[in-house]
Each structure stands twice: as structure tokens, then as C-alpha cells.
Amino acid sequence: MKALGNWPRRALLAASFTVLLAMPTFAEQAPVPTSPVSEFTLGNGMQVVVVPDHRSPIVTHMVWYKVGSADEPPGKSGIAHFFEHLMFKATGNHAAGELDKAVADIGGNDNAFTSYDYTAFHETVPPQALSQMMAFEAARMRNLVLSDEVVATERDVVLEERRMRIDNDPQAQLDEAVLATLFMNQPYRIPVIGWMQEMQQLNRVDAKAFYDRYYAPNNAVLIVAGDVEAEAVRKLAEESFGKIPRGPDLPPRIRPKEPQKTTRRTVTLSDARVSVPSFSMQWVVPSYNTAKPGEAEAIDLLGEILGGGTRSRLYQELIVKKGIAASVNAGFQGRALDDSVFAVYATPRGEAKLADVEAAVGAEIERIARDGISAEELDRAKARYVRSMIFARDRQDSMANIYGSTLTTGGTVTDINEWPDRVRKVTAEEVKAAAARYLVLDRVVTGYLLPKTQAEN
Amino acid sequence: MKALGNWPRRALLAASFTVLLAMPTFAEQAPVPTSPVSEFTLGNGMQVVVVPDHRSPIVTHMVWYKVGSADEPPGKSGIAHFFEHLMFKATGNHAAGELDKAVADIGGNDNAFTSYDYTAFHETVPPQALSQMMAFEAARMRNLVLSDEVVATERDVVLEERRMRIDNDPQAQLDEAVLATLFMNQPYRIPVIGWMQEMQQLNRVDAKAFYDRYYAPNNAVLIVAGDVEAEAVRKLAEESFGKIPRGPDLPPRIRPKEPQKTTRRTVTLSDARVSVPSFSMQWVVPSYNTAKPGEAEAIDLLGEILGGGTRSRLYQELIVKKGIAASVNAGFQGRALDDSVFAVYATPRGEAKLADVEAAVGAEIERIARDGISAEELDRAKARYVRSMIFARDRQDSMANIYGSTLTTGGTVTDINEWPDRVRKVTAEEVKAAAARYLVLDRVVTGYLLPKTQAEN
């Protein structure tokens, strides 16, 4: 039971894409750092990005590995997230729990998360503790002790995590089934936490193979944001991470792609624990890494115009005018190595019929695809992004996250710098074209979460 | 265009499971050979089964490889079927087309097919030609000439085959999408012919790697049925196949398994070319290789009782009594290495509503799951199987197919011999239990094929 105490700390980022939609991801897309960002590479291939932020004596130290659940071998789902857990165990240099204790002793915090495309470990501490944090991260990058016992114990922890977070939660179950349906071929169809029957089989041999392949300086990105200067970070990084030998050269991360879709699909979960019905409509769309220039920016603005805030089309039409929805939102998870997801979520209000809400969402989407958007709508959507940049600027950890998630999904620091300009250049025609091309109702996957009684119809 | 002339001869077995349902697979499950079947293994590991059948001076010669589309590496879908095509090209010993010509000259026939679990090549010829056929098959087992040009030309052929057989056919498109939806994790979700975007990338390096891994005597089963004796076959096989060196030892064929399902799903294709709507209801169920003892036999009988012929439940209820269906059938594709598919297909009659037909199918399934079946129904279903054995006995090629498909999907000659007895032992309770356990309406995938206008509702 003691081991179980750990589990909520090892967060599972993006158990589904829908989780991300609920987070302020848009607000995190475009930081404006307070002084120039530095970027360099250590001799062993480890990328380093330093984002100075001198407003308070804090640093955010993150090690991002370019490996996530979508890189797992067939039949080994869950190993990436499982390995994230194992990284908190003993190393040749430190006992298990020593890092957590050291961070707690200085009043900082540390955690980790796993997604489809990356796994990240981070600490927020005073600048004086930076070299200590690097020593901890460097130790577990290559010096982890993987015994059968450690592996078996932690496997029970992640199995319990799956039971609690997915199997006990009808919405999470549905989200998992929707993604497994939406993606016919791409590995994003497999849940980050893994399929139960495969998680149960994970063992020390799998863990060791995964560690030796992916946990190496040339497959990692170090992000340090906060009250430090680049030269100091470089010196510390060379003394710690720099001493780790380069790992194997990995092939390009080329994964199976989606086939062209020709059908409309639904996924329905009926559960006695559901009191209010809801639904989502989801499509596969290009990500920032797979889109043509400007296309992902247009899809981001489309999400904003459709479902971003109270002045969005769906809010105005479904909640204000028709009064048939209690909530509605739309969004795009653009930071992904492969094609990603555009989703609309809605909940009927009172006695309103789910089918009517769904039809109203479809009508708004078709209206944009057919008639386009106004200049005023476009300007307002862009303006919201500008505001979001200002908010992001205020959060050191969100700034660090943007750099980490971009650099591990095919992007560059330049992409981040130029992103605001690229958003400003999007035309109304491009937003219309994105809606027409990608949000096709004949190829949507709709997920329904229904009370058990409603399902009996 | 000359190369295209070949394509209809290289049949794609089971472009989807549904194709198999339309074939007399039940009738082929249990041959009663005319004299004892012999089984032996050559020194290089090649399995040989001889099924004597002296009624006419013909032999069916088949080489089955234990590799199908479900064994393909991620991102290389279509390579198994593509390779089947390449096997008709030149070898170090023979020019391309020489085998076809030799067979035609003696009035025989030859062909090949690829499925999820196996790839088979076969000739039907007079017994005197057997040694010549073995020479041809032995030559292409290890002596194929794979040039970039041959590969590029034949790739165009399979791409055209995909366009004609799948992309031009709404039913085939739907079947493909239903399987890609039904299977969330198992490789049967990937079409045998491959996804277009992956087929386009197949190249000589992929083909060579596939050939060297899978086309070897220790991964093949030779089936000879017809007017021959085992000792003669052994001698000929040793002189031809026996001289080929053993290939690499392959790991067990362990593939990703399905997670537990929690949702009900639909797949809808609306197409202007569809004039009559239809639907199917599909579930993942155990195969003969994955089921507990007796369970697959019970599922086979369940298919028979539900939808086998004019005395089946669905026929009587939907066509005879209610008059709402024009056609209905049910069945189970039991011969598979991994969990397989149980499907019900139906077409409404006249003005009958698709939803009413679907509800009536659901009601019959629930009735069996709740109330079970009568002794008379069970006996009648078993009797139909006995009759089917007598029919199968009359067809040399179907006998050979049963041995080949069984031995390449985890079964043995003993399994085939004992199959009729195992069917006879199935109880009414076991059939009821199978319906209750596997045909759960809350976990069904329903595919709808609709005329374009009907979809606008």
C-alpha cells in the first residue's frame, strides 16, 4: 500500500486528448520570454534550452525524453508511462525517494508526466538547488537500478492507476474507446496508460530494453526556465549530463499513418453512474508537425471561433440563442508529432435532446465550411491568442512546457518565436478551408455518454 | 497493362471476414477423407500432410506459409499479399509466367491467396505432374529474383487491385472500416490488402526482408490431396523441398490482444451507388485456437441456429413471420490464430425500417442468451454439420483447404479428426452461454450501408 501512495504524483498527461482540451493549452502556445532564449547542444547530443525569467528566485528544471506511448513496441502498451514511474526508484547513486525528499526539504516540487510523444521529469526549486537537481536527473538517466521486485511492485501501482483513472470513470472509458475508434492505424489509438492485458505482462526485460533504447542524452532535451543565465546552465549541464555517454542512434520517428476515412462512426457508453448525457464529435486533423504551413494555425483559430469562450459561435448559438446546451467547447491539440485531434464537446441543457444539440453543432460547422467567417470574428480570435500569450508569460512552468513539448514533437525554438506572426497571417479563407476540409460530418466519430436508462431506448 | 491482366488470378482471400461468411466455410470444416491421412516432417522442418483421394486421377498440391497480413511489421500493411503476387515472378530456375503456362498446358489450374494468418499457393494437376509442381514451388520458396523493377511493376498491380476491389465498392469500404473499428488492438483490424498509403511505400527492401524471414521450409506446410500415396509424396518432397536449407527460427506468433470492450459502436457509409440499405452486427469472439475446449464449436452451432439456412431463428422470425427482412444470415469465422468475428448480416424488405430489423435481430439474440435453445434446434444444427461433412468429402480442394488453414492457425490433424465428435458433444447450455457471453448488444459494432439520400436524415 505504501507504493500506492505515490501514484497521484506521477501524472498521466493526456490519458486522452480530451484531457488536454480541458487544460489551458491555447493559453500556453506562445510565450514571450522576458529575455532571449538560449539554445545549445552538449557534446553527447543532449539539447539544452534556457529561458531566463528573473522575476523571482525560482527555476524550473525539466528533462524531456523524445519517447512516448506512440513509440512503444506492438503489444507493450503502457511501457512508456510505466517507465516514467520506474524513474523514481533507486539509482546507483541515490535511494528511491531521495529526490522527492530533497525537493520537499527545500520547499520545491517535482513531478513527471507521459504523453503520446514525450515523457518529462521536472523540478521547481531555488536556483542554488539546480546543480543538485541535475545530479539527480543525470543519475536516473543512465544509472537506474531495475530489479524484478521493483518492476513487479510498480506494475501493481500502474495497474491500480488504470483501474482508478480509466476503468472507474465512464467518461475516461468513453474517451479511450473514442480515440481507439477515431484512429484506425496511428498509434494514438492506444491509450497512454496502456491496455490492461498488456500492462499486466510488462516485465524487467521490457523495461530494460526501453530504458537502454530511449533514455540517453542524445534523445533528451533539457529545459531550464527561471532565474538563471545560459552560461551558468551550460556549465552545470556539462558537469552532470555532459558526462553521460551518447546512446544508440535512433531511427526517425516514422509511425503508421491514418488511411483515408469514408465512414461516419459513433461510440456509445451507457452507465448507471452517468446522470447528465453528453457527447463529443472528433476528427483527425493535421498537427503543427504534419500540417502545411499556416494550416495548423488556421485550425487553432477555427477552434477558437467555434468554441473558445462566450463569444464563440457554438456558445452564442447553443447556449445563448437556442438555450439547448449547458456547456459547449471546441479545440485542437496541435502539439503532436503525427496527425492529431479536433474535438467539440457539448452537454444538453435541461430537457433538450442530445440529437438536437448535435444537429446544431453540425449546422454551425457546415455554416463555417460553406459561408466562412467574418473579419471581426477572425480578429477577435487572434486577439484572444495575444492575450493568452500575456498570461503564458506569467507562468514559468507553462513557458517551459511549451519549449519541451515543441522540441519533442518535431518543432524548433524558431517555430515558437515565429508562431505569433504565423497566427496573425491566417486569413478568413484559410479558416473556412480548414473547416471544409477536415470537419466533415460524414467522417466524424461521435462519442455518447449516456445514463443507463437513456440507453434502453 | 499486361501485368494488370494477372490480377484477378491472385485472389485476396478474406479481404474482410465478411467475404468468408459468404463462402461455404461451415461446409468445409469437417472432411471425412477416403483413406487415412498421413503426416510427416522433412529434415528441414517442412510439415507434410497427404490426404489420399483416389476417385479421380487428380492431385491438389498446396504450399501454405505460416504468415499472413497479421504478421506484417507496423506500417508495412499489404506486404503479405503483395509478396504473394511477387511469388509469380521469375526465379533463378524459371521465367515469370512459366508455372502458369506449364499448368495450363496440362489442363490444370493454379492460384494463390493471402489471409490474416496464412499465404497459400496451389495447383490442381494430374498426378504425373506432381514432381514438376514441387520443382516450381521449391524454386520460388527460396530462389525468387526480386529486382526494383519487378517490385515497382507489381506494386502498381496491387494498388490497382485495392482501387477496384475496395475503393470502388461501398460494401467493401464499409467492411474494411467495420473491422478497423471492431478490432481496437489486434492486427485483424488492418485490411489484408493493406492501407493505400502504406502499400504505396512498399519496396524491394521490405519484400526481401519479408521473403527471407517467412518463406522457408520450416515455416511452410505442404498439403497434397488426391490420387497419390504418402510414400510417393514423401520421396518427391524430399527430392525437391527437402533440399532447401532451413530458414531462421521464428518466435511464436504472439500478437497484440483485444482490450475488454465497454462501448456500443456504429459505422455508417452512405453512398450514391447503394440502392438497398443493409447492416451487419459484429462481435469479437474466440477462434478455434483461442477458445476454451468446446466453446468455438458452441459458437459455430450458435451461428447455425441463429442464421444458418431457412429453418434458422432469424430466417423464421424476420423473413417468414414478420416479413421485414429480405435476407439475413449469421456466422462465425472460427479458423483464426487470434480471436475472430461473429457477424449477423441483414437487409430490410420493401418499406421495412432498418431499425426494426436491427431490433428484431437483437431480440432474437437476447432470447437465446436468456432462454436458451431447444434440444430439437441443437440436434438440427448438428445434423446440418454432418451433412456438410459429406459435401466437403466430395471436394478435394476443400479438404486440402481445411488441412492447410487448420495447420497454419495453431491446429493439428488430430483437431480436424476429432472435430465432428467435439461438435456432437456441445450442449444447449453451452450454446446459450456463448450467446450470453459474447453477443452482448452493449458491445456490438453495427455497420450500416445506406443510400446517399437515406443518410441525409
PDB file of N, CA, C and O in Angstrom, chain A residues 186-237:
ATOM      1  N   GLN A 186      -2.895   4.936 -36.717  1.00  0.00           N
ATOM      2  CA  GLN A 186      -1.865   5.663 -35.971  1.00  0.00           C
ATOM      3  C   GLN A 186      -1.834   5.181 -34.520  1.00  0.00           C
ATOM      4  O   GLN A 186      -2.889   4.904 -33.944  1.00  0.00           O
ATOM      5  N   PRO A 187      -0.669   5.172 -33.892  1.00  0.00           N
ATOM      6  CA  PRO A 187      -0.626   4.657 -32.513  1.00  0.00           C
ATOM      7  C   PRO A 187      -1.323   5.524 -31.466  1.00  0.00           C
ATOM      8  O   PRO A 187      -1.464   5.083 -30.333  1.00  0.00           O
ATOM      9  N   TYR A 188      -1.793   6.723 -31.803  1.00  0.00           N
ATOM     10  CA  TYR A 188      -2.550   7.500 -30.808  1.00  0.00           C
ATOM     11  C   TYR A 188      -3.848   6.794 -30.436  1.00  0.00           C
ATOM     12  O   TYR A 188      -4.536   7.200 -29.503  1.00  0.00           O
ATOM     13  N   ARG A 189      -4.213   5.742 -31.179  1.00  0.00           N
ATOM     14  CA  ARG A 189      -5.398   4.971 -30.815  1.00  0.00           C
ATOM     15  C   ARG A 189      -5.181   4.163 -29.525  1.00  0.00           C
ATOM     16  O   ARG A 189      -6.129   3.680 -28.930  1.00  0.00           O
ATOM     17  N   ILE A 190      -3.925   3.981 -29.141  1.00  0.00           N
ATOM     18  CA  ILE A 190      -3.621   3.186 -27.940  1.00  0.00           C
ATOM     19  C   ILE A 190      -3.497   4.130 -26.753  1.00  0.00           C
ATOM     20  O   ILE A 190      -2.782   5.127 -26.826  1.00  0.00           O
ATOM     21  N   PRO A 191      -4.182   3.828 -25.634  1.00  0.00           N
ATOM     22  CA  PRO A 191      -4.137   4.759 -24.502  1.00  0.00           C
ATOM     23  C   PRO A 191      -2.730   4.892 -23.925  1.00  0.00           C
ATOM     24  O   PRO A 191      -1.984   3.909 -23.876  1.00  0.00           O
ATOM     25  N   VAL A 192      -2.393   6.092 -23.485  1.00  0.00           N
ATOM     26  CA  VAL A 192      -1.074   6.331 -22.900  1.00  0.00           C
ATOM     27  C   VAL A 192      -0.814   5.379 -21.740  1.00  0.00           C
ATOM     28  O   VAL A 192       0.273   4.820 -21.608  1.00  0.00           O
ATOM     29  N   ILE A 193      -1.819   5.167 -20.909  1.00  0.00           N
ATOM     30  CA  ILE A 193      -1.587   4.303 -19.742  1.00  0.00           C
ATOM     31  C   ILE A 193      -1.458   2.842 -20.147  1.00  0.00           C
ATOM     32  O   ILE A 193      -0.878   2.055 -19.417  1.00  0.00           O
ATOM     33  N   GLY A 194      -1.913   2.492 -21.335  1.00  0.00           N
ATOM     34  CA  GLY A 194      -1.786   1.114 -21.824  1.00  0.00           C
ATOM     35  C   GLY A 194      -3.084   0.338 -21.704  1.00  0.00           C
ATOM     36  O   GLY A 194      -3.988   0.732 -20.977  1.00  0.00           O
ATOM     37  N   TRP A 195      -3.182  -0.751 -22.467  1.00  0.00           N
ATOM     38  CA  TRP A 195      -4.304  -1.680 -22.321  1.00  0.00           C
ATOM     39  C   TRP A 195      -4.008  -2.595 -21.148  1.00  0.00           C
ATOM     40  O   TRP A 195      -2.888  -3.110 -21.018  1.00  0.00           O
ATOM     41  N   MET A 196      -5.011  -2.809 -20.325  1.00  0.00           N
ATOM     42  CA  MET A 196      -4.844  -3.620 -19.110  1.00  0.00           C
ATOM     43  C   MET A 196      -4.098  -4.928 -19.371  1.00  0.00           C
ATOM     44  O   MET A 196      -3.128  -5.262 -18.684  1.00  0.00           O
ATOM     45  N   GLN A 197      -4.548  -5.678 -20.390  1.00  0.00           N
ATOM     46  CA  GLN A 197      -3.981  -7.018 -20.598  1.00  0.00           C
ATOM     47  C   GLN A 197      -2.512  -6.966 -21.022  1.00  0.00           C
ATOM     48  O   GLN A 197      -1.784  -7.933 -20.847  1.00  0.00           O
ATOM     49  N   GLU A 198      -2.087  -5.827 -21.564  1.00  0.00           N
ATOM     50  CA  GLU A 198      -0.671  -5.706 -21.932  1.00  0.00           C
ATOM     51  C   GLU A 198       0.148  -5.164 -20.761  1.00  0.00           C
ATOM     52  O   GLU A 198       1.294  -5.585 -20.559  1.00  0.00           O
ATOM     53  N   MET A 199      -0.437  -4.252 -19.995  1.00  0.00           N
ATOM     54  CA  MET A 199       0.257  -3.735 -18.809  1.00  0.00           C
ATOM     55  C   MET A 199       0.604  -4.873 -17.848  1.00  0.00           C
ATOM     56  O   MET A 199       1.664  -4.881 -17.235  1.00  0.00           O
ATOM     57  N   GLN A 200      -0.324  -5.839 -17.745  1.00  0.00           N
ATOM     58  CA  GLN A 200      -0.117  -6.951 -16.814  1.00  0.00           C
ATOM     59  C   GLN A 200       1.106  -7.793 -17.172  1.00  0.00           C
ATOM     60  O   GLN A 200       1.663  -8.475 -16.327  1.00  0.00           O
ATOM     61  N   GLN A 201       1.504  -7.728 -18.450  1.00  0.00           N
ATOM     62  CA  GLN A 201       2.620  -8.559 -18.901  1.00  0.00           C
ATOM     63  C   GLN A 201       3.960  -7.827 -18.886  1.00  0.00           C
ATOM     64  O   GLN A 201       5.004  -8.437 -19.161  1.00  0.00           O
ATOM     65  N   LEU A 202       3.956  -6.528 -18.616  1.00  0.00           N
ATOM     66  CA  LEU A 202       5.217  -5.773 -18.672  1.00  0.00           C
ATOM     67  C   LEU A 202       6.196  -6.305 -17.623  1.00  0.00           C
ATOM     68  O   LEU A 202       5.809  -6.617 -16.509  1.00  0.00           O
ATOM     69  N   ASN A 203       7.452  -6.404 -18.003  1.00  0.00           N
ATOM     70  CA  ASN A 203       8.423  -7.010 -17.097  1.00  0.00           C
ATOM     71  C   ASN A 203       9.775  -6.294 -17.160  1.00  0.00           C
ATOM     72  O   ASN A 203       9.943  -5.323 -17.897  1.00  0.00           O
ATOM     73  N   ARG A 204      10.715  -6.802 -16.410  1.00  0.00           N
ATOM     74  CA  ARG A 204      12.018  -6.156 -16.298  1.00  0.00           C
ATOM     75  C   ARG A 204      12.748  -6.127 -17.646  1.00  0.00           C
ATOM     76  O   ARG A 204      13.431  -5.151 -17.977  1.00  0.00           O
ATOM     77  N   VAL A 205      12.590  -7.186 -18.417  1.00  0.00           N
ATOM     78  CA  VAL A 205      13.266  -7.239 -19.720  1.00  0.00           C
ATOM     79  C   VAL A 205      12.744  -6.115 -20.627  1.00  0.00           C
ATOM     80  O   VAL A 205      13.510  -5.412 -21.278  1.00  0.00           O
ATOM     81  N   ASP A 206      11.404  -5.953 -20.651  1.00  0.00           N
ATOM     82  CA  ASP A 206      10.811  -4.865 -21.434  1.00  0.00           C
ATOM     83  C   ASP A 206      11.326  -3.508 -20.947  1.00  0.00           C
ATOM     84  O   ASP A 206      11.665  -2.629 -21.746  1.00  0.00           O
ATOM     85  N   ALA A 207      11.342  -3.354 -19.627  1.00  0.00           N
ATOM     86  CA  ALA A 207      11.732  -2.065 -19.047  1.00  0.00           C
ATOM     87  C   ALA A 207      13.186  -1.740 -19.376  1.00  0.00           C
ATOM     88  O   ALA A 207      13.521  -0.619 -19.774  1.00  0.00           O
ATOM     89  N   LYS A 208      14.039  -2.733 -19.243  1.00  0.00           N
ATOM     90  CA  LYS A 208      15.462  -2.521 -19.528  1.00  0.00           C
ATOM     91  C   LYS A 208      15.677  -2.159 -20.996  1.00  0.00           C
ATOM     92  O   LYS A 208      16.452  -1.250 -21.327  1.00  0.00           O
ATOM     93  N   ALA A 209      14.999  -2.873 -21.883  1.00  0.00           N
ATOM     94  CA  ALA A 209      15.145  -2.603 -23.318  1.00  0.00           C
ATOM     95  C   ALA A 209      14.681  -1.177 -23.635  1.00  0.00           C
ATOM     96  O   ALA A 209      15.315  -0.461 -24.423  1.00  0.00           O
ATOM     97  N   PHE A 210      13.589  -0.780 -23.019  1.00  0.00           N
ATOM     98  CA  PHE A 210      13.045   0.553 -23.250  1.00  0.00           C
ATOM     99  C   PHE A 210      14.014   1.616 -22.738  1.00  0.00           C
ATOM    100  O   PHE A 210      14.294   2.608 -23.417  1.00  0.00           O
ATOM    101  N   TYR A 211      14.527   1.392 -21.538  1.00  0.00           N
ATOM    102  CA  TYR A 211      15.482   2.324 -20.914  1.00  0.00           C
ATOM    103  C   TYR A 211      16.728   2.479 -21.792  1.00  0.00           C
ATOM    104  O   TYR A 211      17.162   3.596 -22.103  1.00  0.00           O
ATOM    105  N   ASP A 212      17.291   1.350 -22.200  1.00  0.00           N
ATOM    106  CA  ASP A 212      18.544   1.401 -22.953  1.00  0.00           C
ATOM    107  C   ASP A 212      18.379   2.041 -24.320  1.00  0.00           C
ATOM    108  O   ASP A 212      19.312   2.624 -24.866  1.00  0.00           O
ATOM    109  N   ARG A 213      17.177   1.942 -24.857  1.00  0.00           N
ATOM    110  CA  ARG A 213      16.949   2.497 -26.181  1.00  0.00           C
ATOM    111  C   ARG A 213      16.686   3.999 -26.124  1.00  0.00           C
ATOM    112  O   ARG A 213      17.216   4.751 -26.936  1.00  0.00           O
ATOM    113  N   TYR A 214      15.877   4.404 -25.164  1.00  0.00           N
ATOM    114  CA  TYR A 214      15.347   5.775 -25.219  1.00  0.00           C
ATOM    115  C   TYR A 214      15.912   6.743 -24.190  1.00  0.00           C
ATOM    116  O   TYR A 214      15.845   7.944 -24.380  1.00  0.00           O
ATOM    117  N   TYR A 215      16.405   6.236 -23.072  1.00  0.00           N
ATOM    118  CA  TYR A 215      16.870   7.142 -22.022  1.00  0.00           C
ATOM    119  C   TYR A 215      18.365   7.379 -22.182  1.00  0.00           C
ATOM    120  O   TYR A 215      19.197   6.674 -21.623  1.00  0.00           O
ATOM    121  N   ALA A 216      18.681   8.376 -22.968  1.00  0.00           N
ATOM    122  CA  ALA A 216      20.069   8.709 -23.279  1.00  0.00           C
ATOM    123  C   ALA A 216      20.109  10.199 -23.608  1.00  0.00           C
ATOM    124  O   ALA A 216      19.101  10.770 -24.033  1.00  0.00           O
ATOM    125  N   PRO A 217      21.257  10.835 -23.413  1.00  0.00           N
ATOM    126  CA  PRO A 217      21.334  12.297 -23.598  1.00  0.00           C
ATOM    127  C   PRO A 217      20.961  12.742 -25.016  1.00  0.00           C
ATOM    128  O   PRO A 217      20.357  13.795 -25.182  1.00  0.00           O
ATOM    129  N   ASN A 218      21.319  11.925 -26.012  1.00  0.00           N
ATOM    130  CA  ASN A 218      21.011  12.331 -27.390  1.00  0.00           C
ATOM    131  C   ASN A 218      19.542  12.144 -27.741  1.00  0.00           C
ATOM    132  O   ASN A 218      19.126  12.479 -28.844  1.00  0.00           O
ATOM    133  N   ASN A 219      18.755  11.614 -26.807  1.00  0.00           N
ATOM    134  CA  ASN A 219      17.305  11.527 -27.022  1.00  0.00           C
ATOM    135  C   ASN A 219      16.551  12.404 -26.009  1.00  0.00           C
ATOM    136  O   ASN A 219      15.358  12.212 -25.781  1.00  0.00           O
ATOM    137  N   ALA A 220      17.270  13.351 -25.396  1.00  0.00           N
ATOM    138  CA  ALA A 220      16.658  14.164 -24.339  1.00  0.00           C
ATOM    139  C   ALA A 220      16.825  15.655 -24.630  1.00  0.00           C
ATOM    140  O   ALA A 220      17.732  16.061 -25.355  1.00  0.00           O
ATOM    141  N   VAL A 221      15.926  16.419 -24.069  1.00  0.00           N
ATOM    142  CA  VAL A 221      16.001  17.881 -24.165  1.00  0.00           C
ATOM    143  C   VAL A 221      15.926  18.429 -22.742  1.00  0.00           C
ATOM    144  O   VAL A 221      14.998  18.091 -21.991  1.00  0.00           O
ATOM    145  N   LEU A 222      16.898  19.237 -22.382  1.00  0.00           N
ATOM    146  CA  LEU A 222      16.893  19.872 -21.065  1.00  0.00           C
ATOM    147  C   LEU A 222      16.327  21.278 -21.218  1.00  0.00           C
ATOM    148  O   LEU A 222      16.802  22.049 -22.056  1.00  0.00           O
ATOM    149  N   ILE A 223      15.299  21.565 -20.437  1.00  0.00           N
ATOM    150  CA  ILE A 223      14.735  22.912 -20.447  1.00  0.00           C
ATOM    151  C   ILE A 223      14.948  23.501 -19.052  1.00  0.00           C
ATOM    152  O   ILE A 223      14.522  22.899 -18.058  1.00  0.00           O
ATOM    153  N   VAL A 224      15.602  24.646 -18.992  1.00  0.00           N
ATOM    154  CA  VAL A 224      15.738  25.335 -17.712  1.00  0.00           C
ATOM    155  C   VAL A 224      15.141  26.731 -17.879  1.00  0.00           C
ATOM    156  O   VAL A 224      15.605  27.523 -18.704  1.00  0.00           O
ATOM    157  N   ALA A 225      14.092  26.991 -17.143  1.00  0.00           N
ATOM    158  CA  ALA A 225      13.456  28.312 -17.194  1.00  0.00           C
ATOM    159  C   ALA A 225      13.577  28.934 -15.809  1.00  0.00           C
ATOM    160  O   ALA A 225      13.438  28.237 -14.799  1.00  0.00           O
ATOM    161  N   GLY A 226      13.842  30.238 -15.757  1.00  0.00           N
ATOM    162  CA  GLY A 226      13.841  30.868 -14.445  1.00  0.00           C
ATOM    163  C   GLY A 226      15.024  31.792 -14.213  1.00  0.00           C
ATOM    164  O   GLY A 226      15.633  32.309 -15.161  1.00  0.00           O
ATOM    165  N   ASP A 227      15.347  31.935 -12.956  1.00  0.00           N
ATOM    166  CA  ASP A 227      16.301  32.937 -12.518  1.00  0.00           C
ATOM    167  C   ASP A 227      17.741  32.445 -12.683  1.00  0.00           C
ATOM    168  O   ASP A 227      18.473  32.253 -11.705  1.00  0.00           O
ATOM    169  N   VAL A 228      18.105  32.179 -13.934  1.00  0.00           N
ATOM    170  CA  VAL A 228      19.460  31.705 -14.262  1.00  0.00           C
ATOM    171  C   VAL A 228      19.892  32.313 -15.582  1.00  0.00           C
ATOM    172  O   VAL A 228      19.069  32.840 -16.335  1.00  0.00           O
ATOM    173  N   GLU A 229      21.194  32.203 -15.859  1.00  0.00           N
ATOM    174  CA  GLU A 229      21.702  32.635 -17.159  1.00  0.00           C
ATOM    175  C   GLU A 229      22.218  31.416 -17.918  1.00  0.00           C
ATOM    176  O   GLU A 229      22.626  30.415 -17.315  1.00  0.00           O
ATOM    177  N   ALA A 230      22.203  31.538 -19.230  1.00  0.00           N
ATOM    178  CA  ALA A 230      22.554  30.409 -20.091  1.00  0.00           C
ATOM    179  C   ALA A 230      23.936  29.845 -19.779  1.00  0.00           C
ATOM    180  O   ALA A 230      24.126  28.627 -19.715  1.00  0.00           O
ATOM    181  N   GLU A 231      24.910  30.723 -19.547  1.00  0.00           N
ATOM    182  CA  GLU A 231      26.277  30.226 -19.365  1.00  0.00           C
ATOM    183  C   GLU A 231      26.407  29.389 -18.093  1.00  0.00           C
ATOM    184  O   GLU A 231      27.113  28.380 -18.062  1.00  0.00           O
ATOM    185  N   ALA A 232      25.696  29.819 -17.059  1.00  0.00           N
ATOM    186  CA  ALA A 232      25.714  29.039 -15.811  1.00  0.00           C
ATOM    187  C   ALA A 232      25.071  27.667 -16.025  1.00  0.00           C
ATOM    188  O   ALA A 232      25.566  26.642 -15.546  1.00  0.00           O
ATOM    189  N   VAL A 233      23.975  27.655 -16.760  1.00  0.00           N
ATOM    190  CA  VAL A 233      23.293  26.382 -17.046  1.00  0.00           C
ATOM    191  C   VAL A 233      24.206  25.468 -17.866  1.00  0.00           C
ATOM    192  O   VAL A 233      24.320  24.269 -17.604  1.00  0.00           O
ATOM    193  N   ARG A 234      24.864  26.056 -18.851  1.00  0.00           N
ATOM    194  CA  ARG A 234      25.752  25.250 -19.693  1.00  0.00           C
ATOM    195  C   ARG A 234      26.831  24.573 -18.851  1.00  0.00           C
ATOM    196  O   ARG A 234      27.092  23.378 -18.999  1.00  0.00           O
ATOM    197  N   LYS A 235      27.423  25.350 -17.956  1.00  0.00           N
ATOM    198  CA  LYS A 235      28.497  24.812 -17.123  1.00  0.00           C
ATOM    199  C   LYS A 235      27.971  23.653 -16.249  1.00  0.00           C
ATOM    200  O   LYS A 235      28.572  22.579 -16.189  1.00  0.00           O
ATOM    201  N   LEU A 236      26.858  23.876 -15.605  1.00  0.00           N
ATOM    202  CA  LEU A 236      26.276  22.833 -14.750  1.00  0.00           C
ATOM    203  C   LEU A 236      25.879  21.605 -15.561  1.00  0.00           C
ATOM    204  O   LEU A 236      26.074  20.461 -15.140  1.00  0.00           O
ATOM    205  N   ALA A 237      25.296  21.842 -16.728  1.00  0.00           N
ATOM    206  CA  ALA A 237      24.844  20.715 -17.569  1.00  0.00           C
ATOM    207  C   ALA A 237      26.034  19.894 -18.047  1.00  0.00           C
ATOM    208  O   ALA A 237      25.983  18.656 -18.084  1.00  0.00           O
TER     209      ALA A 237
END
